[in-house]
Each structure stands twice: as structure tokens, then as C-alpha cells.
Amino acid sequence: MTANLSETLTLLLIEDDDGDAFLVEELLKEAEAPPRTSWARSLREAKEKLNEHIQCVLVDLTLPDANRLQALEEVLKLAPHAAVLVLTGLRDVHVGVAAVQAGAQDYLVKQDIDARLLARAIRYAMERKRADLAHLALVQAELQAKENARLESALLPAALLRTEAIEHVTRYLPGSGGTLAGDFFDTVQTPDGSVHVVIGDVCGHGPDEAALGVALRIAWRTLVLAGRTDETMLRTLDALLRAERKAPEIFTTLCTATIAPDLRYARMRVVGHPPPVLVRDGHVEVVCDTPSGPPLGIFPDVEWRVIDVPLGEEWTMMLYTDGLIEAAVGEPGGEIGVDGLVELVRAHGDIDLDRLITHVGTLSDDLAVVLLRRRRG
């Protein structure tokens, strides 16, 4: 009766004994779907043949150029995605057990091998390797999710806001790539009643950029609470960015706003960032046509001009990162853009974040939004 291997495999046999190697190859030929087999007589030869196409390895632990588990360690290192079975003699059964403990999927005693046993052992090793890899991927995904959650909680904190005269709403959506980005925001009300808001975006994606965003946000909150909300704040954030970034080409855009205690006036700095959208007296507009200056981390000794914004009695202001205006819409390659965002708000009559986001297409980048609204009354 022929042995059964459920799929055609690419297999490497590492065996220095010609007779044993011939026996194993003959037994493999009896399988229903014989594997594509190559043979190495030493660890040196095996290193030349091990690659990403090898799915299973049968390795003898008594090679001329490797001492017992040394061969296994090298195989596991060179072919981490391959299933590995160890071949042992009757006297080395304990070595086979140690090999499984070291990372092999199973071991076989040469004197006990027949076609059926060999096929079953290979099939079992393949399934066990798949399970091991799936478990490893799950653990890595869980660790990444926990790290992302920790970073996101630091990037997107609870607002320090005492007044009930302002409605404060935030949203954060990850981009289609699923990689954590450096978008951050914060809102703080100081003892004089002023409301300070920031939203920013560190260029790039990944934990380094996210960690840098956390550092910038915490620094911003610290400076606001210390009363440093003028040009000194931006210069300090610029210095921090230059000191902490991993590469000199990394920059950060941001937008800051300080709303006066009477909530009728704001002073803003748009630092290479998309301009906020403002709804007041029924009119929808962007706060400024040109930014206050370039992003942080590009030019030294920059001055960022202040933008004075009258708000009035009733208004809605939306600060956002470029993930919102770069969302895909319409034909392939099309983006919403600032003008398209303004038109969407006009069509809705006001800014409803949930409704607005449902009209946004596929996100290529993370999207962060802070909305502040003051009702007359």
C-alpha cells in the first residue's frame, strides 16, 4: 500500500550515509505525491541548498561537520519557515527528544522507518509547523495591538476642558495600511479660561513616528500648562523634534489654536498643515489661504506668523490631519482635497463628523479630527 502525502513538497534530506539516504529517498518515492527531494551530505552543502522554497527538512544529527544539535540549530536559523524532522539511531533517542525541545517538529529512529510512518511523520511535522507559525503570528499581532493601543492612548488623550459652553468631539481612524502613524491631538483649558488646541502629524508610519508624536503632544501640553503658548512653544517643539527624530528628513506639520476666554476670538498658527474649516454665521470657509510657515524640522530660525480669527457668538471649527483630504474619492487617483471638504460641509449645512466620515472614501493615511462647536445661548 502506498504512503500518502497530501501535497507535493519540496524537501531537503541532510544525511552523510549513502545507504541511509538511498533508503529514505526510496521510501519517499512510495508516497502518493512524492516530494521534490534534494540531498546534502554535510551541513556545508545544506547551507548552499536551504532557501525559502524548502518546506521540509530531514536532518541527521551525526554529520561530519556538525556536532549533534549544532546541525539542527543551523537548519532552524537558515529555514525558519520549514518543518524539521530529526533522524536518529537507536542509541540517540534521547537526542531526538532534545531536538524536539530545541525546535524540531518531530524525530524518527532510522531503524523503525517505513513508507507509511515516514509519510505520516512528514504530514504531522508540516501541520505542526503551520500551527506553530500561526500561533507565533497571533502572538506578534497581539503584542503589536497592545503596543498600538498604548501609543494611541498617548497620542489621543482625554481633553482637559472645564467649560460646558463648547462641544468637543474627536475622531481617529487608521489608514488602509493598518500601520500606526504619528497623528496626534490635544485640548487644554488654562486657568484664565483660554482653550488651547493642537493637532499634528509626524511624517511616516510606524512605532518610531508614533512615539515621536507622543513626545511632541506631551511637550505641547506641558508648555501650555506652563503658560508658554507663544513663539517659544513652536521653537521648543522644533528643537525636540530635531533631537528625537531617527532621520533628518522627518518633519511634523501641526495646527495650534488659542481660543479667548470669551470664546469669540482665536489666535492660530498653521505650521505646514491643512487649514482648519470654520463655520460661522452660516458661512463655510477655511481659516487661511496660506500657512503660518513651514513644518517643524525643515528650516532653522523660522518665524511662524499668527493668524487672528474672529469667531463670533456661534461657530464650529474643525482641525484635521491630511488623511481626511487625501482620502480616495471618485475616479482612481482622485482625492477629496480642501475644496472638496468645504463643499461636503456646505452640502451638509454644518459639520457632523460621523456623517462627514461616511462620505469619505478609502483612507490611504490615518485620519484625526478635532471639532469644537459653540452654540448661541
Tab-separated table of C-alpha atoms in Angstrom:
chain	number	residue	atom	x	y	z
A	1	MET	CA	0.000	0.000	0.000
A	2	THR	CA	1.421	3.370	-0.942
A	3	ALA	CA	2.043	6.058	1.660
A	4	ASN	CA	0.023	9.257	1.418
A	5	LEU	CA	1.426	12.780	1.363
A	6	SER	CA	-1.451	15.206	0.810
A	7	GLU	CA	0.625	17.710	-1.147
A	8	THR	CA	3.748	17.825	-3.249
A	9	LEU	CA	6.500	19.176	-1.030
A	10	THR	CA	9.977	20.496	-1.596
A	11	LEU	CA	12.161	18.565	0.800
A	12	LEU	CA	15.841	18.608	1.730
A	13	LEU	CA	17.488	15.481	3.124
A	14	ILE	CA	20.692	16.110	5.100
A	15	GLU	CA	22.402	12.737	5.544
A	16	ASP	CA	26.058	11.732	5.200
A	17	ASP	CA	25.443	7.970	4.958
A	18	ASP	CA	24.784	6.938	1.342
A	19	GLY	CA	22.842	3.836	2.337
A	20	ASP	CA	20.534	5.667	4.739
A	21	ALA	CA	19.991	8.438	2.207
A	22	PHE	CA	19.112	5.914	-0.517
A	23	LEU	CA	16.629	4.185	1.823
A	24	VAL	CA	14.869	7.436	2.717
A	25	GLU	CA	14.645	8.506	-0.941
A	26	GLU	CA	13.164	5.138	-1.946
A	27	LEU	CA	10.570	5.338	0.830
A	28	LEU	CA	9.627	8.854	-0.259
A	29	LYS	CA	9.044	7.601	-3.805
A	30	GLU	CA	6.272	5.339	-2.482
A	31	ALA	CA	4.191	8.346	-1.422
A	32	GLU	CA	1.052	9.145	-3.396
A	33	ALA	CA	2.575	12.535	-4.262
A	34	PRO	CA	6.344	12.071	-3.913
A	35	PRO	CA	8.106	15.228	-2.725
A	36	ARG	CA	10.729	17.053	-4.767
A	37	THR	CA	13.796	15.932	-2.869
A	38	SER	CA	17.355	17.229	-2.821
A	39	TRP	CA	20.211	15.703	-0.849
A	40	ALA	CA	23.070	17.258	1.116
A	41	ARG	CA	25.842	15.145	2.627
A	42	SER	CA	27.024	17.773	5.103
A	43	LEU	CA	25.924	20.916	6.863
A	44	ARG	CA	28.089	22.935	4.470
A	45	GLU	CA	26.229	21.510	1.470
A	46	ALA	CA	22.912	22.041	3.249
A	47	LYS	CA	23.646	25.733	3.736
A	48	GLU	CA	24.011	26.091	-0.025
A	49	LYS	CA	20.648	24.410	-0.678
A	50	LEU	CA	18.492	25.793	2.136
A	51	ASN	CA	16.250	28.575	0.865
A	52	GLU	CA	12.697	29.873	1.176
A	53	HIS	CA	11.436	27.165	-1.226
A	54	ILE	CA	12.363	24.294	1.106
A	55	GLN	CA	9.215	23.291	3.010
A	56	CYS	CA	10.525	20.337	4.985
A	57	VAL	CA	13.966	19.197	6.152
A	58	LEU	CA	15.047	15.719	7.265
A	59	VAL	CA	18.331	16.098	9.108
A	60	ASP	CA	20.674	13.505	10.570
A	61	LEU	CA	22.419	14.708	13.740
A	62	THR	CA	25.646	12.770	13.113
A	63	LEU	CA	27.053	14.847	10.284
A	64	PRO	CA	30.811	15.102	9.667
A	65	ASP	CA	30.889	18.882	10.130
A	66	ALA	CA	28.331	19.374	12.910
A	67	ASN	CA	28.078	18.129	16.479
A	68	ARG	CA	24.638	16.762	17.348
A	69	LEU	CA	22.241	19.692	17.891
A	70	GLN	CA	24.530	22.138	16.079
A	71	ALA	CA	23.136	20.943	12.742
A	72	LEU	CA	19.562	21.464	13.951
A	73	GLU	CA	20.325	24.951	15.228
A	74	GLU	CA	21.788	25.940	11.866
A	75	VAL	CA	18.826	24.493	9.950
A	76	LEU	CA	16.304	26.274	12.156
A	77	LYS	CA	18.180	29.524	11.664
A	78	LEU	CA	18.525	29.199	7.886
A	79	ALA	CA	14.993	27.885	7.214
A	80	PRO	CA	12.728	29.251	9.947
A	81	HIS	CA	9.555	28.525	7.929
A	82	ALA	CA	10.399	24.881	7.143
A	83	ALA	CA	9.178	21.867	9.080
A	84	VAL	CA	12.139	19.936	10.510
A	85	LEU	CA	12.363	16.232	11.347
A	86	VAL	CA	15.458	14.812	13.019
A	87	LEU	CA	16.862	11.385	12.066
A	88	THR	CA	18.447	9.425	14.920
A	89	GLY	CA	19.838	5.979	15.644
A	90	LEU	CA	18.543	3.653	18.370
A	91	ARG	CA	21.238	4.856	20.745
A	92	ASP	CA	20.343	8.528	20.212
A	93	VAL	CA	16.621	8.562	21.035
A	94	HIS	CA	17.287	10.962	23.905
A	95	VAL	CA	18.947	13.301	21.389
A	96	GLY	CA	15.776	13.210	19.298
A	97	VAL	CA	13.716	14.262	22.292
A	98	ALA	CA	16.158	17.094	22.964
A	99	ALA	CA	15.882	18.123	19.311
A	100	VAL	CA	12.104	18.466	19.580
A	101	GLN	CA	12.566	20.546	22.701
A	102	ALA	CA	15.027	22.724	20.732
A	103	GLY	CA	12.555	23.420	17.914
A	104	ALA	CA	12.260	20.374	15.638
A	105	GLN	CA	8.722	19.250	14.837
A	106	ASP	CA	9.467	15.534	15.397
A	107	TYR	CA	12.188	12.859	15.307
A	108	LEU	CA	12.437	9.474	13.604
A	109	VAL	CA	14.521	6.446	14.552
A	110	LYS	CA	16.156	5.224	11.343
A	111	GLN	CA	15.738	1.543	12.180
A	112	ASP	CA	11.956	1.964	12.570
A	113	ILE	CA	11.219	3.933	9.380
A	114	ASP	CA	8.855	2.580	6.751
A	115	ALA	CA	6.987	4.371	3.980
A	116	ARG	CA	3.758	4.807	5.922
A	117	LEU	CA	5.497	6.070	9.071
A	118	LEU	CA	7.683	8.473	7.096
A	119	ALA	CA	4.726	9.939	5.194
A	120	ARG	CA	2.709	10.330	8.378
A	121	ALA	CA	5.640	11.948	10.227
A	122	ILE	CA	6.188	14.460	7.417
A	123	ARG	CA	2.488	15.310	7.249
A	124	TYR	CA	2.365	15.740	11.039
A	125	ALA	CA	5.504	17.895	11.007
A	126	MET	CA	4.038	20.142	8.308
A	127	GLU	CA	0.787	20.613	10.216
A	128	ARG	CA	2.610	21.260	13.471
A	129	LYS	CA	4.856	23.821	11.772
A	130	ARG	CA	1.802	25.597	10.329
A	131	ALA	CA	0.249	25.670	13.783
A	132	ASP	CA	3.475	26.978	15.308
A	133	LEU	CA	3.729	29.749	12.714
A	134	ALA	CA	0.055	30.663	13.124
A	135	HIS	CA	0.485	30.846	16.890
A	136	LEU	CA	3.604	32.979	16.502
A	137	ALA	CA	1.775	35.335	14.126
A	138	LEU	CA	-1.118	35.594	16.593
A	139	VAL	CA	1.211	36.401	19.491
A	140	GLN	CA	3.010	39.021	17.401
A	141	ALA	CA	-0.302	40.540	16.327
A	142	GLU	CA	-1.493	40.699	19.939
A	143	LEU	CA	1.751	42.346	21.043
A	144	GLN	CA	1.524	44.852	18.190
A	145	ALA	CA	-2.113	45.578	19.030
A	146	LYS	CA	-1.214	46.213	22.670
A	147	GLU	CA	1.664	48.470	21.664
A	148	ASN	CA	-0.543	50.340	19.204
A	149	ALA	CA	-3.232	50.770	21.865
A	150	ARG	CA	-0.675	52.109	24.334
A	151	LEU	CA	0.724	54.560	21.788
A	152	GLU	CA	-2.729	55.618	20.591
A	153	SER	CA	-3.855	56.349	24.146
A	154	ALA	CA	-0.842	58.649	24.487
A	155	LEU	CA	-1.384	60.214	21.055
A	156	LEU	CA	-5.107	60.780	21.637
A	157	PRO	CA	-5.635	61.808	25.273
A	158	ALA	CA	-8.722	62.989	27.137
A	159	ALA	CA	-9.197	66.746	26.861
A	160	LEU	CA	-8.535	68.971	29.889
A	161	LEU	CA	-11.652	71.047	29.305
A	162	ARG	CA	-13.759	72.611	32.064
A	163	THR	CA	-16.233	74.760	30.177
A	164	GLU	CA	-19.564	73.354	29.034
A	165	ALA	CA	-20.043	76.170	26.553
A	166	ILE	CA	-18.012	74.303	23.917
A	167	GLU	CA	-18.882	70.954	22.398
A	168	HIS	CA	-15.681	68.970	21.916
A	169	VAL	CA	-15.655	65.940	19.579
A	170	THR	CA	-12.719	63.904	18.273
A	171	ARG	CA	-12.315	61.053	15.819
A	172	TYR	CA	-9.385	58.876	14.835
A	173	LEU	CA	-9.380	56.285	12.035
A	174	PRO	CA	-6.352	54.231	10.918
A	175	GLY	CA	-5.382	54.221	7.249
A	176	SER	CA	-5.888	51.253	4.938
A	177	GLY	CA	-2.312	50.077	5.505
A	178	GLY	CA	-3.047	49.392	9.167
A	179	THR	CA	0.343	50.744	10.230
A	180	LEU	CA	0.370	53.094	13.179
A	181	ALA	CA	1.074	56.708	12.206
A	182	GLY	CA	2.173	59.798	14.115
A	183	ASP	CA	-1.129	61.740	14.092
A	184	PHE	CA	-1.821	63.371	17.459
A	185	PHE	CA	-4.132	65.943	19.050
A	186	ASP	CA	-4.840	67.517	22.423
A	187	THR	CA	-7.051	70.131	24.061
A	188	VAL	CA	-6.268	72.018	27.269
A	189	GLN	CA	-8.110	74.818	29.054
A	190	THR	CA	-5.852	77.016	31.177
A	191	PRO	CA	-6.899	78.750	34.430
A	192	ASP	CA	-7.632	82.063	32.618
A	193	GLY	CA	-10.364	80.293	30.628
A	194	SER	CA	-8.493	80.132	27.317
A	195	VAL	CA	-8.935	76.927	25.329
A	196	HIS	CA	-5.822	75.615	23.578
A	197	VAL	CA	-5.988	73.017	20.813
A	198	VAL	CA	-3.327	71.253	18.771
A	199	ILE	CA	-3.434	68.689	16.004
A	200	GLY	CA	-0.299	67.363	14.343
A	201	ASP	CA	1.108	64.759	12.004
A	202	VAL	CA	4.618	63.287	12.069
A	203	CYS	CA	5.548	62.232	8.533
A	204	GLY	CA	5.842	58.496	8.009
A	205	HIS	CA	4.275	55.434	9.595
A	206	GLY	CA	5.394	53.070	12.304
A	207	PRO	CA	6.152	52.897	16.027
A	208	ASP	CA	9.070	55.356	15.826
A	209	GLU	CA	6.864	58.034	14.243
A	210	ALA	CA	4.054	57.290	16.698
A	211	ALA	CA	6.427	57.560	19.657
A	212	LEU	CA	7.703	60.877	18.309
A	213	GLY	CA	4.109	62.099	18.037
A	214	VAL	CA	3.558	61.127	21.689
A	215	ALA	CA	6.646	63.109	22.734
A	216	LEU	CA	5.517	66.192	20.805
A	217	ARG	CA	1.993	66.051	22.200
A	218	ILE	CA	3.175	65.702	25.794
A	219	ALA	CA	5.654	68.540	25.273
A	220	TRP	CA	2.868	70.716	23.837
A	221	ARG	CA	0.612	70.043	26.848
A	222	THR	CA	3.460	70.762	29.254
A	223	LEU	CA	4.280	74.067	27.544
A	224	VAL	CA	0.613	75.140	27.549
A	225	LEU	CA	0.210	74.356	31.238
A	226	ALA	CA	3.417	76.309	31.881
A	227	GLY	CA	1.968	79.324	30.069
A	228	ARG	CA	4.328	79.148	27.066
A	229	THR	CA	1.852	79.430	24.192
A	230	ASP	CA	3.731	81.977	22.090
A	231	GLU	CA	6.520	81.550	19.518
A	232	THR	CA	8.627	79.869	22.226
A	233	MET	CA	6.310	76.860	22.087
A	234	LEU	CA	6.939	76.178	18.411
A	235	ARG	CA	10.661	76.712	18.742
A	236	THR	CA	10.768	74.259	21.642
A	237	LEU	CA	8.753	71.661	19.701
A	238	ASP	CA	11.043	72.162	16.709
A	239	ALA	CA	14.122	71.570	18.884
A	240	LEU	CA	12.544	68.465	20.426
A	241	LEU	CA	11.709	67.066	17.005
A	242	ARG	CA	15.264	67.557	15.761
A	243	ALA	CA	16.679	65.901	18.872
A	244	GLU	CA	14.365	62.869	18.903
A	245	ARG	CA	13.791	62.003	15.242
A	246	LYS	CA	15.521	58.968	13.737
A	247	ALA	CA	16.375	60.645	10.417
A	248	PRO	CA	16.908	64.293	9.375
A	249	GLU	CA	14.192	64.139	6.694
A	250	ILE	CA	11.424	63.544	9.256
A	251	PHE	CA	9.249	66.619	9.755
A	252	THR	CA	5.982	67.435	11.505
A	253	THR	CA	3.030	69.554	10.489
A	254	LEU	CA	0.658	70.925	13.076
A	255	CYS	CA	-2.028	73.475	13.761
A	256	THR	CA	-2.474	75.255	17.078
A	257	ALA	CA	-5.344	77.442	18.208
A	258	THR	CA	-5.841	79.518	21.336
A	259	ILE	CA	-9.476	80.491	21.855
A	260	ALA	CA	-10.007	83.538	24.085
A	261	PRO	CA	-11.848	83.117	27.410
A	262	ASP	CA	-14.977	84.779	25.947
A	263	LEU	CA	-14.857	82.154	23.125
A	264	ARG	CA	-15.342	84.826	20.445
A	265	TYR	CA	-11.816	85.084	19.118
A	266	ALA	CA	-8.922	82.739	18.273
A	267	ARG	CA	-5.243	83.065	17.519
A	268	MET	CA	-3.878	80.298	15.328
A	269	ARG	CA	-0.675	79.051	13.783
A	270	VAL	CA	-0.950	76.714	10.798
A	271	VAL	CA	2.503	75.129	10.585
A	272	GLY	CA	2.663	73.485	7.164
A	273	HIS	CA	-0.656	71.851	7.991
A	274	PRO	CA	-4.027	71.661	6.190
A	275	PRO	CA	-6.092	74.746	7.127
A	276	PRO	CA	-8.956	74.318	9.603
A	277	VAL	CA	-12.507	74.572	8.339
A	278	LEU	CA	-14.699	77.182	10.070
A	279	VAL	CA	-18.479	77.546	10.014
A	280	ARG	CA	-19.752	80.898	11.336
A	281	ASP	CA	-22.904	82.853	10.607
A	282	GLY	CA	-23.930	80.111	8.181
A	283	HIS	CA	-20.818	80.501	6.023
A	284	VAL	CA	-18.239	77.730	5.472
A	285	GLU	CA	-14.643	78.755	4.901
A	286	VAL	CA	-11.059	77.767	5.525
A	287	VAL	CA	-9.254	79.736	8.201
A	288	CYS	CA	-6.393	80.815	5.948
A	289	ASP	CA	-5.249	80.571	2.353
A	290	THR	CA	-1.556	80.365	3.261
A	291	PRO	CA	0.035	78.687	6.290
A	292	SER	CA	1.846	80.485	9.077
A	293	GLY	CA	5.094	78.915	7.925
A	294	PRO	CA	6.755	75.616	7.030
A	295	PRO	CA	6.532	72.380	9.037
A	296	LEU	CA	8.707	71.780	12.059
A	297	GLY	CA	12.094	70.245	11.428
A	298	ILE	CA	12.825	71.665	7.969
A	299	PHE	CA	14.316	75.158	8.225
A	300	PRO	CA	16.216	76.645	11.169
A	301	ASP	CA	15.340	80.043	12.668
A	302	VAL	CA	11.808	80.143	11.261
A	303	GLU	CA	9.137	82.553	12.438
A	304	TRP	CA	5.524	81.439	12.208
A	305	ARG	CA	3.012	84.234	11.794
A	306	VAL	CA	-0.087	84.414	13.959
A	307	ILE	CA	-3.488	84.181	12.261
A	308	ASP	CA	-6.189	86.149	14.064
A	309	VAL	CA	-9.633	84.622	13.615
A	310	PRO	CA	-12.861	86.348	14.764
A	311	LEU	CA	-15.354	83.665	15.796
A	312	GLY	CA	-18.485	85.460	16.973
A	313	GLU	CA	-21.282	84.045	19.097
A	314	GLU	CA	-21.948	80.785	17.288
A	315	TRP	CA	-19.365	78.811	15.373
A	316	THR	CA	-17.920	75.389	14.534
A	317	MET	CA	-14.238	74.775	13.915
A	318	MET	CA	-12.698	71.560	12.597
A	319	LEU	CA	-8.990	70.761	12.767
A	320	TYR	CA	-7.842	67.631	10.948
A	321	THR	CA	-4.851	65.785	9.543
A	322	ASP	CA	-4.242	65.272	5.834
A	323	GLY	CA	-5.681	61.749	5.899
A	324	LEU	CA	-9.094	63.392	5.574
A	325	ILE	CA	-8.376	65.398	2.438
A	326	GLU	CA	-6.211	62.685	0.862
A	327	ALA	CA	-8.957	60.059	1.080
A	328	ALA	CA	-9.717	58.427	-2.273
A	329	VAL	CA	-12.924	59.604	-3.922
A	330	GLY	CA	-14.440	59.371	-7.404
A	331	GLU	CA	-12.104	58.142	-10.123
A	332	PRO	CA	-8.919	56.227	-9.240
A	333	GLY	CA	-6.259	58.630	-8.003
A	334	GLY	CA	-8.818	61.261	-7.031
A	335	GLU	CA	-8.674	62.906	-3.608
A	336	ILE	CA	-11.193	64.981	-1.694
A	337	GLY	CA	-8.814	67.916	-1.164
A	338	VAL	CA	-9.552	71.033	0.866
A	339	ASP	CA	-12.060	72.389	-1.679
A	340	GLY	CA	-13.928	69.084	-1.752
A	341	LEU	CA	-14.033	69.019	2.042
A	342	VAL	CA	-15.520	72.526	2.135
A	343	GLU	CA	-18.143	71.513	-0.431
A	344	LEU	CA	-19.104	68.481	1.647
A	345	VAL	CA	-19.571	70.675	4.720
A	346	ARG	CA	-21.642	73.158	2.730
A	347	ALA	CA	-23.831	70.348	1.417
A	348	HIS	CA	-24.487	69.181	4.972
A	349	GLY	CA	-25.094	72.701	6.309
A	350	ASP	CA	-22.788	72.126	9.288
A	351	ILE	CA	-20.039	69.747	10.391
A	352	ASP	CA	-21.353	66.371	11.530
A	353	LEU	CA	-18.233	64.247	11.927
A	354	ASP	CA	-19.918	60.862	11.675
A	355	ARG	CA	-21.871	61.904	8.592
A	356	LEU	CA	-18.799	63.522	7.070
A	357	ILE	CA	-16.634	60.442	7.591
A	358	THR	CA	-19.236	58.179	5.981
A	359	HIS	CA	-18.811	60.249	2.797
A	360	VAL	CA	-15.034	59.814	2.874
A	361	GLY	CA	-13.587	57.155	0.588
A	362	THR	CA	-10.716	54.764	1.238
A	363	LEU	CA	-8.149	56.184	3.650
A	364	SER	CA	-4.554	55.985	2.476
A	365	ASP	CA	-3.337	57.640	5.688
A	366	ASP	CA	-4.516	57.922	9.281
A	367	LEU	CA	-7.297	60.409	9.893
A	368	ALA	CA	-7.506	62.502	13.055
A	369	VAL	CA	-10.119	65.199	13.623
A	370	VAL	CA	-10.890	67.636	16.442
A	371	LEU	CA	-14.172	69.550	16.291
A	372	LEU	CA	-15.066	72.485	18.558
A	373	ARG	CA	-18.553	73.964	18.459
A	374	ARG	CA	-20.109	76.885	20.323
A	375	ARG	CA	-23.853	77.338	20.253
A	376	ARG	CA	-25.542	80.678	20.819
A	377	GLY	CA	-27.140	80.862	24.238
